[in-house]
XYZ file of C-alpha atoms in Angstrom:
485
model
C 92.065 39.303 -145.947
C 92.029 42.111 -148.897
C 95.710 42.192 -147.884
C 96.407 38.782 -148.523
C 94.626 38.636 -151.754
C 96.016 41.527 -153.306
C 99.814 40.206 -152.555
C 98.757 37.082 -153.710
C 97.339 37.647 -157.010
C 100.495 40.056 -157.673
C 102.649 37.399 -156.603
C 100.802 34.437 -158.915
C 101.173 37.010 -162.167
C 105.044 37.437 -161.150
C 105.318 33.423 -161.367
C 103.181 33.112 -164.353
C 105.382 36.133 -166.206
C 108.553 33.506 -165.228
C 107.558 30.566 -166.338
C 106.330 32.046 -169.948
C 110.120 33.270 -170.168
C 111.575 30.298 -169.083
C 110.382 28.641 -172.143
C 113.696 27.486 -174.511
C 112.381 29.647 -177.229
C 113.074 32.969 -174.742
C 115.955 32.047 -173.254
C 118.779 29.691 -175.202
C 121.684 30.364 -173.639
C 123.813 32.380 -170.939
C 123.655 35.514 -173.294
C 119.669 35.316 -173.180
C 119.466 34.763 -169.506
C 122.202 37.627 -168.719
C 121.362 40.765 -171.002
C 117.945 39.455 -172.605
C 119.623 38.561 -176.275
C 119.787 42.723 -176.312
C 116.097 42.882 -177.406
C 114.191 45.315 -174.404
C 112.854 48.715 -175.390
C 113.390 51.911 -173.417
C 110.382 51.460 -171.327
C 110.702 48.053 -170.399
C 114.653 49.090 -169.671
C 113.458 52.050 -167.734
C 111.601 50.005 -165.287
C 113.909 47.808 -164.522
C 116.329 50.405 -163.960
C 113.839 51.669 -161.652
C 112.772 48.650 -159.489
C 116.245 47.118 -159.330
C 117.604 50.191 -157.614
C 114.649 51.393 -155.963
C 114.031 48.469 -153.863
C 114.033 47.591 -150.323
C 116.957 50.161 -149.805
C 113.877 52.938 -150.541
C 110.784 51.115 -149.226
C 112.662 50.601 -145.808
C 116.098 52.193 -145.621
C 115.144 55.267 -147.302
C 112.494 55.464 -145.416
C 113.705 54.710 -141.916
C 116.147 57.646 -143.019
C 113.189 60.528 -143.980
C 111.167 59.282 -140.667
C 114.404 60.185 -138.038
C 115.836 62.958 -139.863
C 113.043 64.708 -141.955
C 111.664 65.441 -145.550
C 114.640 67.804 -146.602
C 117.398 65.439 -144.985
C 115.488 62.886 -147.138
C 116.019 64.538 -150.009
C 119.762 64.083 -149.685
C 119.513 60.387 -149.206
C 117.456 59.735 -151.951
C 119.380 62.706 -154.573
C 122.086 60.282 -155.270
C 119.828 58.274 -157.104
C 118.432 61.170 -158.872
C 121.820 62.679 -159.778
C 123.375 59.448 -160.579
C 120.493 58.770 -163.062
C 121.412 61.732 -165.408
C 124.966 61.303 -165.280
C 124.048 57.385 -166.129
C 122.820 58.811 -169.399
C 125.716 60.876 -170.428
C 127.149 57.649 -170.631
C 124.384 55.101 -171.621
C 125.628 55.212 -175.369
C 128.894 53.705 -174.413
C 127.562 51.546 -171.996
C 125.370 49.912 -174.744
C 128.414 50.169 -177.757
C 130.600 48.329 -175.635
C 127.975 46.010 -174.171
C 130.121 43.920 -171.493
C 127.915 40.763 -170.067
C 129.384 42.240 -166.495
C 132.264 44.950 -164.790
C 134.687 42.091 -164.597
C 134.513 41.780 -168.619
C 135.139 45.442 -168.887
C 137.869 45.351 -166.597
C 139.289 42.071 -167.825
C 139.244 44.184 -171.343
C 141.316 47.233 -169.815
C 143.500 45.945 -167.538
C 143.797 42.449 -167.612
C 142.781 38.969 -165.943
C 144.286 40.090 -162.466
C 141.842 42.707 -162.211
C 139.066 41.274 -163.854
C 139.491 39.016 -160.489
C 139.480 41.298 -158.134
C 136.752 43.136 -159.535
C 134.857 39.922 -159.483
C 135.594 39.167 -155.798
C 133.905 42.894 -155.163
C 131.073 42.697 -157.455
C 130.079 39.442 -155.267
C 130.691 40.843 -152.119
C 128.891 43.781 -152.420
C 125.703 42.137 -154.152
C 125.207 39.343 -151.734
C 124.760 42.224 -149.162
C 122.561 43.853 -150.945
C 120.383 40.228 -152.378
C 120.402 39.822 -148.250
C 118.607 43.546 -147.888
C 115.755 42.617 -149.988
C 114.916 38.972 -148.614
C 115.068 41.075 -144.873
C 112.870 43.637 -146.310
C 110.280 41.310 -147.551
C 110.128 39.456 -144.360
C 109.102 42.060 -143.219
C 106.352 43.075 -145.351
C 105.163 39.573 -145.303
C 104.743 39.715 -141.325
C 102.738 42.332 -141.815
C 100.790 40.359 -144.790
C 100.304 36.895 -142.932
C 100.799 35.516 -139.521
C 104.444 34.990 -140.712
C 107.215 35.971 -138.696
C 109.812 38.090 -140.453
C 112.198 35.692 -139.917
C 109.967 33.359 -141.897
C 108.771 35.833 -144.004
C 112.159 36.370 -144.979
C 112.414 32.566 -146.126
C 109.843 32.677 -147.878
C 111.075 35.427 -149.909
C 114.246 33.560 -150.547
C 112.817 30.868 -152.426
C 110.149 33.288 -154.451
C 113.242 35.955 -155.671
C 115.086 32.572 -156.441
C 112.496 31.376 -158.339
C 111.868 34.490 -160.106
C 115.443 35.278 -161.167
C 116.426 31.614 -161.906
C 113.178 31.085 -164.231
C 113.907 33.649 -167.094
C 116.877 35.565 -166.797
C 116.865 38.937 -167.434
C 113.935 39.063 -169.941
C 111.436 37.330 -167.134
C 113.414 40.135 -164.203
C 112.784 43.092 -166.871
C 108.877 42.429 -167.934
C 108.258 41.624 -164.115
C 109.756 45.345 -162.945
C 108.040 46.886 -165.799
C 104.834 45.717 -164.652
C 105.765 46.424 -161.107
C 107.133 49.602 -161.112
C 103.436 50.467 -162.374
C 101.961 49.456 -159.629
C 104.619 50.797 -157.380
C 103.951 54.326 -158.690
C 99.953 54.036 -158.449
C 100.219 52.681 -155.131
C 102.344 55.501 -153.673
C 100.205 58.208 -155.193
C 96.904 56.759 -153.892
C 98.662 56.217 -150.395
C 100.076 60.047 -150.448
C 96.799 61.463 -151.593
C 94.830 59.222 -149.041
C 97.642 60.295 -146.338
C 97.498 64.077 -146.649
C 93.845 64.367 -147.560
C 92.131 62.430 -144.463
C 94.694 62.474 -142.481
C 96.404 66.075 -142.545
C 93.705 67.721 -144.608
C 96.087 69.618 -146.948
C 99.452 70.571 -147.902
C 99.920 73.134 -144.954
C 98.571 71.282 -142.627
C 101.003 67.932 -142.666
C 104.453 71.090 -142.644
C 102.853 72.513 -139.305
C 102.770 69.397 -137.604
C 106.373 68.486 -137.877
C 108.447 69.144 -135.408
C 110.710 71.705 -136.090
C 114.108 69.740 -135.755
C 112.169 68.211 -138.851
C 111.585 70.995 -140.871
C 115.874 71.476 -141.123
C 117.433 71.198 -144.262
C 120.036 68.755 -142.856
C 117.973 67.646 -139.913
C 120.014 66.379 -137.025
C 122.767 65.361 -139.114
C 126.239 67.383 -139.689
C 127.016 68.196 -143.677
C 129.984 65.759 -143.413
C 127.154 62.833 -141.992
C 124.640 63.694 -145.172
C 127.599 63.338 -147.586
C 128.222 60.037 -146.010
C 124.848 58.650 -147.403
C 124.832 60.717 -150.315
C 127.628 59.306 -151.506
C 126.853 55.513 -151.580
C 123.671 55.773 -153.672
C 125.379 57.207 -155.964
C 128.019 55.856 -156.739
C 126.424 52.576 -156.804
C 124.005 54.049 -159.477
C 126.914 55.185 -161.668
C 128.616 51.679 -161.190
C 125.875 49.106 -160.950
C 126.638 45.907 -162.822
C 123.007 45.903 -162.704
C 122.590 49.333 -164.545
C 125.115 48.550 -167.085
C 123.788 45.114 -167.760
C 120.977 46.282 -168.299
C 121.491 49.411 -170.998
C 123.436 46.849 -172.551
C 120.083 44.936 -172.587
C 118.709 47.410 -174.507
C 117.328 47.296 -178.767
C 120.034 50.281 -179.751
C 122.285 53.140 -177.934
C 119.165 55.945 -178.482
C 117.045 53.444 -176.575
C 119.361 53.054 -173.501
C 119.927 56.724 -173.122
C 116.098 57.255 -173.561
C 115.347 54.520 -170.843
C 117.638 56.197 -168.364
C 114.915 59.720 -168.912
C 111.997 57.404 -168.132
C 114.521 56.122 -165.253
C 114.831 59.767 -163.915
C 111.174 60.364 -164.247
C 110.024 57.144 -162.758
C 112.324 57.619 -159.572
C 110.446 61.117 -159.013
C 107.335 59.454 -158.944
C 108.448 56.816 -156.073
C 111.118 58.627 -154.086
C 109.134 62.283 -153.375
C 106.021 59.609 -152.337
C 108.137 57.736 -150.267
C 109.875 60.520 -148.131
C 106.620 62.427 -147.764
C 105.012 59.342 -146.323
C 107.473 58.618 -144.431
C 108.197 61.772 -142.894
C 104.409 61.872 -142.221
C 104.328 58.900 -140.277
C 106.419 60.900 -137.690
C 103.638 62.941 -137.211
C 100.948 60.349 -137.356
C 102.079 56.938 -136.080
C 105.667 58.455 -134.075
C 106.266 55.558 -132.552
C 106.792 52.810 -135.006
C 109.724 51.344 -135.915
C 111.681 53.767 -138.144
C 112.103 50.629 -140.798
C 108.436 50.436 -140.834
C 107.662 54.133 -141.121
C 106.067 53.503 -145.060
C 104.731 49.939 -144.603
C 103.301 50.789 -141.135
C 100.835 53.387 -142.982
C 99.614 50.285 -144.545
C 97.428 49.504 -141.579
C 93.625 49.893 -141.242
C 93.632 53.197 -139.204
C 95.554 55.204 -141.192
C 93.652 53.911 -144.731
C 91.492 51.969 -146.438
C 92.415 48.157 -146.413
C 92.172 48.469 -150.104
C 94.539 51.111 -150.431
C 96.757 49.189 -147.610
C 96.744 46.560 -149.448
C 98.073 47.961 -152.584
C 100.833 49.623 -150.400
C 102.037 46.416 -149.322
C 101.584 44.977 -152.652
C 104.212 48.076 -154.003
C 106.418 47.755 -151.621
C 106.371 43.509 -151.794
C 106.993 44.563 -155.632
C 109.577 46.339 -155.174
C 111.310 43.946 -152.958
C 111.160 41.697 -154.850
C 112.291 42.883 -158.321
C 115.205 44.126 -157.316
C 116.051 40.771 -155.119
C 116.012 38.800 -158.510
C 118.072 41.699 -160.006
C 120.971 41.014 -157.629
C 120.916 37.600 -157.940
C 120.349 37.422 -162.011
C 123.531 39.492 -162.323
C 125.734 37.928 -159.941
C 124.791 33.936 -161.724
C 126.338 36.358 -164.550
C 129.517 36.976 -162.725
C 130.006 32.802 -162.706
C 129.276 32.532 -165.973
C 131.445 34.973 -167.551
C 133.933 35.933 -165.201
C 134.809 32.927 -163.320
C 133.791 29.698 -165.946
C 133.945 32.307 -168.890
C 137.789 33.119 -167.807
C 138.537 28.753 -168.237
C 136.839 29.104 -171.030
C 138.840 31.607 -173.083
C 141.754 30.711 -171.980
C 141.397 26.368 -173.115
C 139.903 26.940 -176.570
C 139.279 23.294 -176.415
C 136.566 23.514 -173.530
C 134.843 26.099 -175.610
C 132.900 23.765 -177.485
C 132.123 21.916 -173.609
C 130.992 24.692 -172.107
C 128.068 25.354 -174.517
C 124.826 27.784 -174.175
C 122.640 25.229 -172.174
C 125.426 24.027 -169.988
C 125.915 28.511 -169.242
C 122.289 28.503 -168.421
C 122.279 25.681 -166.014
C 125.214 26.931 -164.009
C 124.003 30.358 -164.011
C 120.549 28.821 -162.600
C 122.882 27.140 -159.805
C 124.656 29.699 -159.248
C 121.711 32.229 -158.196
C 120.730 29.575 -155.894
C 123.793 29.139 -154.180
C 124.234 33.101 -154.056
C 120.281 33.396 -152.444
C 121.879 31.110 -149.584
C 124.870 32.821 -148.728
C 122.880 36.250 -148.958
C 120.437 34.750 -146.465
C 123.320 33.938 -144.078
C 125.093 37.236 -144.154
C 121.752 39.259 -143.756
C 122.504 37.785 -139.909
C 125.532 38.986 -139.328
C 124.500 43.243 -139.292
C 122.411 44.666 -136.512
C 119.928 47.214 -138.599
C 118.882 46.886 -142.046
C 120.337 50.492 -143.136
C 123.934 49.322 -141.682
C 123.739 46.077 -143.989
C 122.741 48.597 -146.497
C 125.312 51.667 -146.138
C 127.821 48.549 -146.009
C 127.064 46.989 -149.221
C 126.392 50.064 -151.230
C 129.893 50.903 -149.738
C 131.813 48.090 -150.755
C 130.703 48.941 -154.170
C 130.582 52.364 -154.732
C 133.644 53.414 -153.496
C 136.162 49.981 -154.768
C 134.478 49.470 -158.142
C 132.591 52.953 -159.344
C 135.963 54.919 -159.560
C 137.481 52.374 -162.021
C 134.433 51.800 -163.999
C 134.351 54.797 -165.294
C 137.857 55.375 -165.409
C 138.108 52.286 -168.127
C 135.328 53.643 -169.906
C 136.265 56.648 -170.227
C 139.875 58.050 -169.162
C 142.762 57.259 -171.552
C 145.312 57.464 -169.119
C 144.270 54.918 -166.175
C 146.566 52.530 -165.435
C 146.309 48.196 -164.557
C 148.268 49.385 -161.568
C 146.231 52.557 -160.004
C 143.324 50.358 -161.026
C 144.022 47.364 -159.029
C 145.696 49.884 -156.096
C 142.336 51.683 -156.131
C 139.980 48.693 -156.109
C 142.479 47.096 -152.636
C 142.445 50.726 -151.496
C 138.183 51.057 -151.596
C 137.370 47.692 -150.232
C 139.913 47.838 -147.397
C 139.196 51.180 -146.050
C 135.485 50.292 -146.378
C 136.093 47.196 -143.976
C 138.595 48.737 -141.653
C 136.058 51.522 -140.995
C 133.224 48.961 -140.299
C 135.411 47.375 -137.929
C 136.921 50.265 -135.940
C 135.706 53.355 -137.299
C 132.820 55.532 -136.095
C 130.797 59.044 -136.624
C 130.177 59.218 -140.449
C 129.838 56.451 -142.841
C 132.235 54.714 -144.244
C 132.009 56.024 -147.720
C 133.331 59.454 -146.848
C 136.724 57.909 -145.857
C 136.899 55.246 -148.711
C 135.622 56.810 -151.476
C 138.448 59.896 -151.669
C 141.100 57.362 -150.880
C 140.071 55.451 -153.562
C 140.015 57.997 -156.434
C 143.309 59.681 -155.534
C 144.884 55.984 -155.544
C 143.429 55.634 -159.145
C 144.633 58.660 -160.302
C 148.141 59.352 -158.445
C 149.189 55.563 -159.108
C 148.031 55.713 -163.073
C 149.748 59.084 -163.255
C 152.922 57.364 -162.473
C 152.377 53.674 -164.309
C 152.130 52.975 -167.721
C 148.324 53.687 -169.074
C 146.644 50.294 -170.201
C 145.909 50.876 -173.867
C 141.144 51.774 -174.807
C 139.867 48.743 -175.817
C 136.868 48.242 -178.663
C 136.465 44.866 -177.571
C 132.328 44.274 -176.762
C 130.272 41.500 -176.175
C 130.638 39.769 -179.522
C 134.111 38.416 -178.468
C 132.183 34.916 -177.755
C 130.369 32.709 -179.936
C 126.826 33.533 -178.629
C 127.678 36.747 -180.350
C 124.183 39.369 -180.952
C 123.925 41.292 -183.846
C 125.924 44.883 -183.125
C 124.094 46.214 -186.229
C 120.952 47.113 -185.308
C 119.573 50.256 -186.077
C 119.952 53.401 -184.004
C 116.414 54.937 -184.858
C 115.171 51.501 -183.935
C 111.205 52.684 -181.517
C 111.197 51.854 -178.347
């Protein structure tokens, strides 16, 4: 019952948190609902950085990972994050100068409406994958909440992320992962001290009692088979429309590089937790399913029902946030890529396709994404396939050229494009037919030495200044950089 009460009350001050941003005086337009009228501070940026990538993908994939292969193999999955964190802030100042509403824009801005296509076919075909991960995930944790199946768990989930992301756009997301991803980090750290205090009775104790296979730096796994999920995590950090949106969310440039420090911090504080529990669960509870390795601590035997239930209220939290993430920024990609394109190009629907009419189609469009998310999360076998496959799609077709048009003179519309076709097809083919190491190792190389042999021999496509205030819901560029978080 604690369990149930605990989830519930979380859930009820996620809703309430909505609805106060859904009020017309927080959001008044697409620009509001999409990057929060660029008004966060570095801590409120920071945890949403945190909970939109740490979600599901961690509580369950990341996991199911640490439990099979071991603490130090764990470490591997989760470094990308980690890694891609601090190179994220090498590059948060230009993220926030330029301040595109989504990739697409920034592409469309380099290289031109063909690619600015493309890009947006990618961006949606990646993200639906992973919106699908997180409504799986929480069916699961709400079968272990409620009598619920996780197939009906996982419904239920789909209309609470929907609600959640279609209430307040971005502001409503951001203030709700703030909040959670405190309650995500004390709920790990109780669980971990509970865990290796009762349970191991030190330190020493819990590294004795794995079995040695476990104790391996790479586990079970070749260096070629770590690389392979490495890699994804990665490069989605460095690329996420979802990271990008969001520094350009923030008050100034010093507060989006400062957020991405309290984003490197804050994933310390929930990844070490989550691969030491989960690696502990080998020991103690070795034959539950490797998804549930985390969640499946949750239970009365292994801790208090308290402390269980503020597990399952993390992990539910985590879920969550980053569910509405996914589906906040692809009703963006409608907005601004495919209605914003009509727009720019008739001058005379401009006026038509005002600020209230961008927020109701970006409200309808994270609907209809939450529904086709739902259906593909049938389609893959294991959650961590769905996973690998989306972070994939992604990393290796869209990273490579992200950074390229931020930052490399000399790219080309034409290695662009080839490199984005190159990415995404290799990443399917190797789904299909492929085998023995993910299919990031094989895309992901293909894909940078298309962007760089084909631009080498094209003419570059010309830096571009252009930012956010090319439309008429233009923000104020001139705020201060010493503005306080």
């Amino acid at each position: 019952m604690i369990n149930i009460i605990v989830c519930i009350s979380y859930l009820a001050l996620m809703i309430a948190i909505s609805a106060w941003f859904s009020r017309k005086k927080e959001v008044d337009g697409g620009e509001d609902f999409v990057i929060a009228g660029q008004t966060l501070p570095s801590f409120v940026v920071a945890g949403t950085l945190l909970t939109t990538f740490v979600g599901s993908g961690s509580i369950i994939g990341g996991a199911s990972f640490a439990f099979q292969n071991g603490p130090l193999t764990g470490v591997f999955f989760f470094l990308g994050t980690l890694v891609g964190a601090l190179i994220l802030g090498v590059g948060a100042k230009a993220i926030r100068r330029k301040s595109f509403h989504t990739v697409p824009e920034l592409l469309r801005s380099r290289f031109g409406r063909p690619a600015a296509i493309l890009g947006t076919v990618l961006v949606l075909l990646a993200f639906i994958g992973i919106a699908a991960t997180q409504f799986t995930g929480a069916g699961y944790i709400f079968s272990l909440i409620t009598p619920l199946s996780a197939s009906q768990g996982t419904i239920i989930a789909l209309f609470l992320i929907t609600f959640i992301a279609m209430s307040g756009g971005l502001k409503s997301v951001a203030w709700t992962d703030f909040l959670s991803a405190l309650l995500i980090i004390v709920g790990l750290l109780l669980a971990l001290a509970y865990i290796f205090i009762q349970d191991f009775g030190g330190f020493g104790t819990y590294v004795d009692r794995l079995e040695p296979s476990m104790k391996a730096v790479t586990g079970n796994l070749g260096p070629i088979q770590i690389l392979g999920f490495f890699l994804p995590t990665f490069l989605l950090c460095l690329g996420d429309q979802n990271m990008h949106q969001r520094l350009a969310a923030a008050k100034s440039e010093n507060s989006a590089q400062r957020a991405t420090i309290y984003f490197f911090i804050g994933g310390l504080f929930i990844i070490v937790p989550i691969i030491l529990l989960a690696s502990a669960a080998s020991v103690i509870n070795p034959g539950t399913d490797p998804d549930m390795a985390v969640l499946g601590l949750a239970a009365e035997n292994f801790m208090p029902s308290g402390v269980g239930a503020i597990i399952l209220a993390a992990a539910l939290a985590l879920v969550i946030t980053t569910g509405s993430s996914y589906l906040l920024t692809c009703s963006g990609n409608v907005v601004f890529d495919l209605l914003g394109q009509r727009r720019n190009n008739n001058p005379e629907s401009t006026k038509a396709f005002d600020s209230q009419k961008q927020l109701l189609v970006a409200r309808i469009s994270v609907v209809t994404i939450a529904v086709l998310g739902y259906v593909l999360s049938s389609f893959f076998p294991t959650f961590l396939s769905l996973q690998m496959y989306a972070y994939t799609v992604y990393g290796a077709a869209l990273t490579p050229v992200i950074w390229a048009a931020l930052f490399w003179s000399r790219v080309s519309r034409a290695g662009a494009i080839t490199s984005m076709i190159v990415g995404v097809t290799i990443t399917i083919g190797w789904e299909i037919f492929g085998e023995g190491v993910n299919s990031v190792v094989v895309a992901f190389p293909f894909s940078v030495a298309a962007l760089i042999i084909v631009s080498l021999f094209t003419k570059s496509a010309p830096m571009s200044s252009t930012t956010v205030g090319d439309g008429p819901t233009r923000k104020s560029e001139s705020t201060s950089e010493n503005v306080s978080p």
